[in-house]
One Martini backbone bead per residue (centre of mass of N, CA, C, O) as a GRO file, in nm:
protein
  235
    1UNK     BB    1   9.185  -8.881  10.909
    2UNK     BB    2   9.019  -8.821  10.596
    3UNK     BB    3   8.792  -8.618  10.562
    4UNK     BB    4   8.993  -8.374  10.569
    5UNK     BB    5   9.162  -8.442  10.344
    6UNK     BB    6   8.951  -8.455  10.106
    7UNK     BB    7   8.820  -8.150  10.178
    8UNK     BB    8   9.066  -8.050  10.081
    9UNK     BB    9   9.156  -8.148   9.808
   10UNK     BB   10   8.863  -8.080   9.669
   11UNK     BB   11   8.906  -7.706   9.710
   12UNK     BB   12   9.213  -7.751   9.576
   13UNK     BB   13   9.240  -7.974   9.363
   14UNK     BB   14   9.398  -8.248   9.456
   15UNK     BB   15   9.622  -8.523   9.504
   16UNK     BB   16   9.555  -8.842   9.659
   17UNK     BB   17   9.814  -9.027   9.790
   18UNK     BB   18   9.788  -9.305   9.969
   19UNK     BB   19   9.946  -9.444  10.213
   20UNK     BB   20   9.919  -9.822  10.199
   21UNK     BB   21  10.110 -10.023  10.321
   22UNK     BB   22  10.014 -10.127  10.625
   23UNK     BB   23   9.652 -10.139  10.538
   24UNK     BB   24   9.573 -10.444  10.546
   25UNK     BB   25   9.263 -10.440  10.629
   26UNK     BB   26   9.169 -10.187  10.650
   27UNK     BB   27   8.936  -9.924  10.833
   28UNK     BB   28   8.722  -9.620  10.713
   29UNK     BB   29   8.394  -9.646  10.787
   30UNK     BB   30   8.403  -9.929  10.644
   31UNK     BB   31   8.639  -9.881  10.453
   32UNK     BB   32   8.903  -9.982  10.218
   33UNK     BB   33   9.217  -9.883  10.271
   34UNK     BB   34   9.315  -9.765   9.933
   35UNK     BB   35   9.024  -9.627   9.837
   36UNK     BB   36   9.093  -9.269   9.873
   37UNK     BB   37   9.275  -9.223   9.658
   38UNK     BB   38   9.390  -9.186   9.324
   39UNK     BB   39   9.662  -9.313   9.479
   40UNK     BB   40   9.750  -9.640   9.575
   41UNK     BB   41  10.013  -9.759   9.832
   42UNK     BB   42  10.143 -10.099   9.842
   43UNK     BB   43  10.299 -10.327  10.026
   44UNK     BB   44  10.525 -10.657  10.048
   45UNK     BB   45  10.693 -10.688  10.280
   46UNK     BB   46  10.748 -10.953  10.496
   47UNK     BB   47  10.565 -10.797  10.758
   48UNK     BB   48  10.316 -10.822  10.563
   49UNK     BB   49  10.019 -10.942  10.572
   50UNK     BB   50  10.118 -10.918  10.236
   51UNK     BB   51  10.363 -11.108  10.057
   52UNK     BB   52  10.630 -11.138   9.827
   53UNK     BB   53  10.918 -11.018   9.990
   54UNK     BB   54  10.880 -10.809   9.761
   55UNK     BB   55  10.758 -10.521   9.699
   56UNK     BB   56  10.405 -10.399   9.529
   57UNK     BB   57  10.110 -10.144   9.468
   58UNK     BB   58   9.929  -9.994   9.272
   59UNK     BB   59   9.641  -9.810   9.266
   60UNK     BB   60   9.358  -9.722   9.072
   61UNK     BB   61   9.106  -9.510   8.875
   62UNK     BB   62   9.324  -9.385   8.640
   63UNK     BB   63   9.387  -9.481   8.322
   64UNK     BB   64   9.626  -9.337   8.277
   65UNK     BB   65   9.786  -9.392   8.505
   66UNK     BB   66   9.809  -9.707   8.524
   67UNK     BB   67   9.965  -9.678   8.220
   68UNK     BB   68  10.228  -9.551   8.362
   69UNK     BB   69  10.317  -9.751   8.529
   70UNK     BB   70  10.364  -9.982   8.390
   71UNK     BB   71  10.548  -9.864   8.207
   72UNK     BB   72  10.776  -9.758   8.419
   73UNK     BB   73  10.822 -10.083   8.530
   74UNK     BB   74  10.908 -10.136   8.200
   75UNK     BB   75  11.158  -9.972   8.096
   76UNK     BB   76  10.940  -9.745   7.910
   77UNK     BB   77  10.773  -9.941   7.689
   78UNK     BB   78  10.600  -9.856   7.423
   79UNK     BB   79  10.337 -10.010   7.324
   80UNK     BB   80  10.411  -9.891   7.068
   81UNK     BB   81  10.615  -9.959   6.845
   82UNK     BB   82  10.933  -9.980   6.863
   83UNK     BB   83  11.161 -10.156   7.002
   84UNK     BB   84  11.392 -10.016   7.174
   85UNK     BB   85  11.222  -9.735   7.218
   86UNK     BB   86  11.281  -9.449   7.430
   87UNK     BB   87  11.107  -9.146   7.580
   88UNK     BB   88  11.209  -9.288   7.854
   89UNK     BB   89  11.252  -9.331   8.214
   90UNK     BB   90  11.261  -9.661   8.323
   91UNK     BB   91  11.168  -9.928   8.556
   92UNK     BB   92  11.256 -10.271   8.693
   93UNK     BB   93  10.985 -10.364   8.890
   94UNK     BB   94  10.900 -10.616   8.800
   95UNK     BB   95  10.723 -10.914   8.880
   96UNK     BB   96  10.679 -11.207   8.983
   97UNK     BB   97  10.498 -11.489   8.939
   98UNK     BB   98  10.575 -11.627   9.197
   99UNK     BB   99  10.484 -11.379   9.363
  100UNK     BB  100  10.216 -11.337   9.294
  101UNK     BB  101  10.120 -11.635   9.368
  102UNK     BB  102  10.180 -11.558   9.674
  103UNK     BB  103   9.983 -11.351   9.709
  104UNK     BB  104   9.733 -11.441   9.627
  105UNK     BB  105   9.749 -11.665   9.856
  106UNK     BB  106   9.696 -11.453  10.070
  107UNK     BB  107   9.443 -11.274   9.983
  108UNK     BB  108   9.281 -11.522  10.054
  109UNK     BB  109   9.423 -11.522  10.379
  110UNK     BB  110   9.320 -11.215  10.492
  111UNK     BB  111   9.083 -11.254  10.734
  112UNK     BB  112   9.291 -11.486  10.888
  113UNK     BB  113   9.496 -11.319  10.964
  114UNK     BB  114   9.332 -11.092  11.090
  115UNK     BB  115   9.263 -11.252  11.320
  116UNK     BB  116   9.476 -11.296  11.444
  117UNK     BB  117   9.586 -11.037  11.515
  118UNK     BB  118   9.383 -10.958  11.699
  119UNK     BB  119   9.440 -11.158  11.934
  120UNK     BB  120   9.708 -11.074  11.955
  121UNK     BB  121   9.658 -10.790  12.061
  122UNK     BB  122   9.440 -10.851  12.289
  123UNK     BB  123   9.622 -11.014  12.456
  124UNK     BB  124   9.853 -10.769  12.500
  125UNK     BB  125   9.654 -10.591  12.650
  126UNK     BB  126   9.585 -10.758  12.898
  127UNK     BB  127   9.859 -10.825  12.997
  128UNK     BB  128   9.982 -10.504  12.985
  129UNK     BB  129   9.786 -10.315  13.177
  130UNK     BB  130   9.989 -10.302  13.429
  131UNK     BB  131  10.228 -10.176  13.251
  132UNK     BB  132  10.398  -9.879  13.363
  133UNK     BB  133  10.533  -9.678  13.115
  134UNK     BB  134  10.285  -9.753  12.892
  135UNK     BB  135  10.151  -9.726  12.579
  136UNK     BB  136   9.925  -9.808  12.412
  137UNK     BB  137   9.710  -9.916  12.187
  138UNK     BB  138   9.419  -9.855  12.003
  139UNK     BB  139   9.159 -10.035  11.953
  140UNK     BB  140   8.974  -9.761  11.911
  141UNK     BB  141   8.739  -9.531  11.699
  142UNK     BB  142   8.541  -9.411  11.578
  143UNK     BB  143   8.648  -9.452  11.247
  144UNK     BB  144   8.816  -9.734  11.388
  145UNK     BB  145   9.003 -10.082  11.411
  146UNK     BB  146   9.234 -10.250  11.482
  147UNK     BB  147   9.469 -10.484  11.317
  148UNK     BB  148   9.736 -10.539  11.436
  149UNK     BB  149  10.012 -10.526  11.210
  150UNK     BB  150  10.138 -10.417  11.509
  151UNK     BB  151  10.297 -10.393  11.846
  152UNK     BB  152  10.298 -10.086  12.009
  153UNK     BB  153  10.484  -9.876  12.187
  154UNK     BB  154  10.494  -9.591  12.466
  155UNK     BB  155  10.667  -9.448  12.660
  156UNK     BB  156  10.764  -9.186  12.910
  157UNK     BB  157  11.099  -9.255  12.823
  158UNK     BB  158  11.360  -9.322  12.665
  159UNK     BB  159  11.494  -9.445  12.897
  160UNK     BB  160  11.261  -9.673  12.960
  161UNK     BB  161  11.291  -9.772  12.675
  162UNK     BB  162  11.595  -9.881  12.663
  163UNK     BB  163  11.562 -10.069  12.926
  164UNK     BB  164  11.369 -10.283  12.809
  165UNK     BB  165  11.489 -10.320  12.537
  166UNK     BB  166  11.767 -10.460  12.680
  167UNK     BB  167  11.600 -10.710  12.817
  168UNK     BB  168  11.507 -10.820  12.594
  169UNK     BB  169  11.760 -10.851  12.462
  170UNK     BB  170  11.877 -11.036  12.675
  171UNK     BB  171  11.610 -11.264  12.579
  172UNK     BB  172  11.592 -11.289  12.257
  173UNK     BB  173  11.387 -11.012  12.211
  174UNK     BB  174  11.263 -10.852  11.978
  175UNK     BB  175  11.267 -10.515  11.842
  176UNK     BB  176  11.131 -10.233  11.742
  177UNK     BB  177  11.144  -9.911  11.586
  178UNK     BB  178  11.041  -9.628  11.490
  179UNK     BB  179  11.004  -9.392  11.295
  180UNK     BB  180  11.198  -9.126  11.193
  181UNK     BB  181  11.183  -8.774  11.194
  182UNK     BB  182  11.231  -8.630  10.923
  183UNK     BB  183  11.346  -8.388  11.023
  184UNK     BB  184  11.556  -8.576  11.162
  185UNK     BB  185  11.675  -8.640  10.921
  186UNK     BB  186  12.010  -8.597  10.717
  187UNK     BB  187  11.918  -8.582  10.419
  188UNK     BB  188  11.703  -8.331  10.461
  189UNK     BB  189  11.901  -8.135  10.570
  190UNK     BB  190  12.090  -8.124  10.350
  191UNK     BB  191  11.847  -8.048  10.170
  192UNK     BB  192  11.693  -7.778  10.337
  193UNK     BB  193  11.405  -7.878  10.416
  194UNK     BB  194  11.505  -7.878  10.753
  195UNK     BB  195  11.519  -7.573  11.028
  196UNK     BB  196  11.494  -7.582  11.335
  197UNK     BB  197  11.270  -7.803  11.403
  198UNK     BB  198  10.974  -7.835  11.603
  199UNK     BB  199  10.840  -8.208  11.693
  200UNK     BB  200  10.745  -8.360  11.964
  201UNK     BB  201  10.584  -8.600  11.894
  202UNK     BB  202  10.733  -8.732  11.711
  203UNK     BB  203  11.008  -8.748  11.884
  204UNK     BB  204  10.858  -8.913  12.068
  205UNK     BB  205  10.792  -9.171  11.929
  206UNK     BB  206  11.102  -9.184  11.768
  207UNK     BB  207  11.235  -9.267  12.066
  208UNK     BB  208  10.981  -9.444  12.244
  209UNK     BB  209  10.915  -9.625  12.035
  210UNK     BB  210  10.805  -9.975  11.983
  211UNK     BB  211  10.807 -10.305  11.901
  212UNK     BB  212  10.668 -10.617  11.914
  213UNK     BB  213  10.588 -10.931  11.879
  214UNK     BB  214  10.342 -11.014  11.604
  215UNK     BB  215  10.339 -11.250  11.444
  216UNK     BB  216  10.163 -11.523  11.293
  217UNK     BB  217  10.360 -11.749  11.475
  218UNK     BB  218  10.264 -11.632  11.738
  219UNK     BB  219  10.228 -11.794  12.021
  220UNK     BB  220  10.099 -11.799  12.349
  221UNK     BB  221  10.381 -11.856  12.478
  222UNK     BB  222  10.539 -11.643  12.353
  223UNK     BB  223  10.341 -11.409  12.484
  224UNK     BB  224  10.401 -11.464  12.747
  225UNK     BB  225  10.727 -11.429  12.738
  226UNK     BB  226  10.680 -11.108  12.694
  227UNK     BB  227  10.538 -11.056  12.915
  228UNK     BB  228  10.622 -11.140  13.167
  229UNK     BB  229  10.924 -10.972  13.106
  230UNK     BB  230  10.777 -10.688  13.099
  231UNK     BB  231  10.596 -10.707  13.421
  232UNK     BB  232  10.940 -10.738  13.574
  233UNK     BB  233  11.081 -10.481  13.533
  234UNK     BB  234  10.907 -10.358  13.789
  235UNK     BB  235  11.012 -10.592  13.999
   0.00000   0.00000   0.00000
């Protein structure tokens, strides 16, 4: 929900980076997410809707910032001046014509994407609806509508979401785990971040969620299988 976020930091004049890696094509009250930030960043990693293989992009209307992303991404080399004379450290960021020029060609079938998208969301809903110890994915809520960029579900314990994933994958059907609780990376606790924190909700999904199959080239065949086989779990 972002308007609580916008109103905090309109009152403490903070600003807003918004992570819409995973957000292409979704909104928030009609809106379209990834234009509520100062900066909006968007993935283009393998599985989202919109991929160059790898790479991303930054999004802003603040030409001063827009400028220093710029020269960041292109080892720091400054727009005016003698060349390779470098004031600052800069990354090799820089994305290729080919990357870009595939991009370009999926945002053009944007629309058509999330169509498929949604089929398999719904396909999904409909099928696994009587699958009993796990929590499904919500269609909608007052301020947006799922655009299932992954179908993921919720178990009722570790227990029986391990029993499932192993099931699963013992008839060749991958499935994916939710990110992990930030509090209890390995890395953040070495840096002192996090101590003796507990967060609940997180370490449940941390532990019990997971994703199945629901990319662009997945048939109705192929989500049968993976419906029948999760619906005979507890058969």
């Amino acid at each position: 929900d972002m308007d609580p976020v916008i109103e905090l930091a309109r009152k403490h004049n903070l600003t807003i980076i918004e992570d819409a890696a995973e957000m292409h094509g979704q909104t928030y009250k009609g809106k379209k997410c990834g234009s509520f930030g100062d900066v909006s960043i968007f993935s283009f990693y393998p599985n989202k809707l919109i991929t160059t293989g790898e790479g991303g992009m930054v999004v802003t209307d603040d030409e001063h910032i827009a400028a220093k992303c710029r020269k960041l991404r292109n080892l720091a080399f400054e727009p005016e001046g003698p060349r390779f004379v470098h004031n600052e450290m800069g990354w090799n960021y820089r994305m290729t014509n080919v990357q870009a020029a595939i991009g370009v060609a999926q945002l053009e079938k944007i629309e058509e994407h999330l169509a498929i998208k949604k089929r398999i969301g719904n396909y999904y809903n409909a099928g696994l609806k009587n699958l009993d110890g796990f929590q499904q994915p919500p269609v909608s809520c007052s301020y947006a509508e799922n655009v299932y960029w992954v179908y993921g579900l919720v178990g009722e314990s570790e227990s029986i979401t391990n029993k499932l994933k192993g099931k699963l994958d013992e008839r060749g059907i991958g499935t994916r785990p939710f990110f992990w609780s930030m509090h209890e990376q390995p890395v953040f606790r070495k840096m002192g971040l996090f101590k003796n924190e507990k967060y609940p909700v997180a370490e449940k999904l941390s532990r019990n969620g997971f994703y199945i199959p629901s990319g662009l080239g997945l048939t109705r065949d192929d989500q049968d299988r993976v419906i029948n086989l999760m619906l005979s779990f507890h058969g």
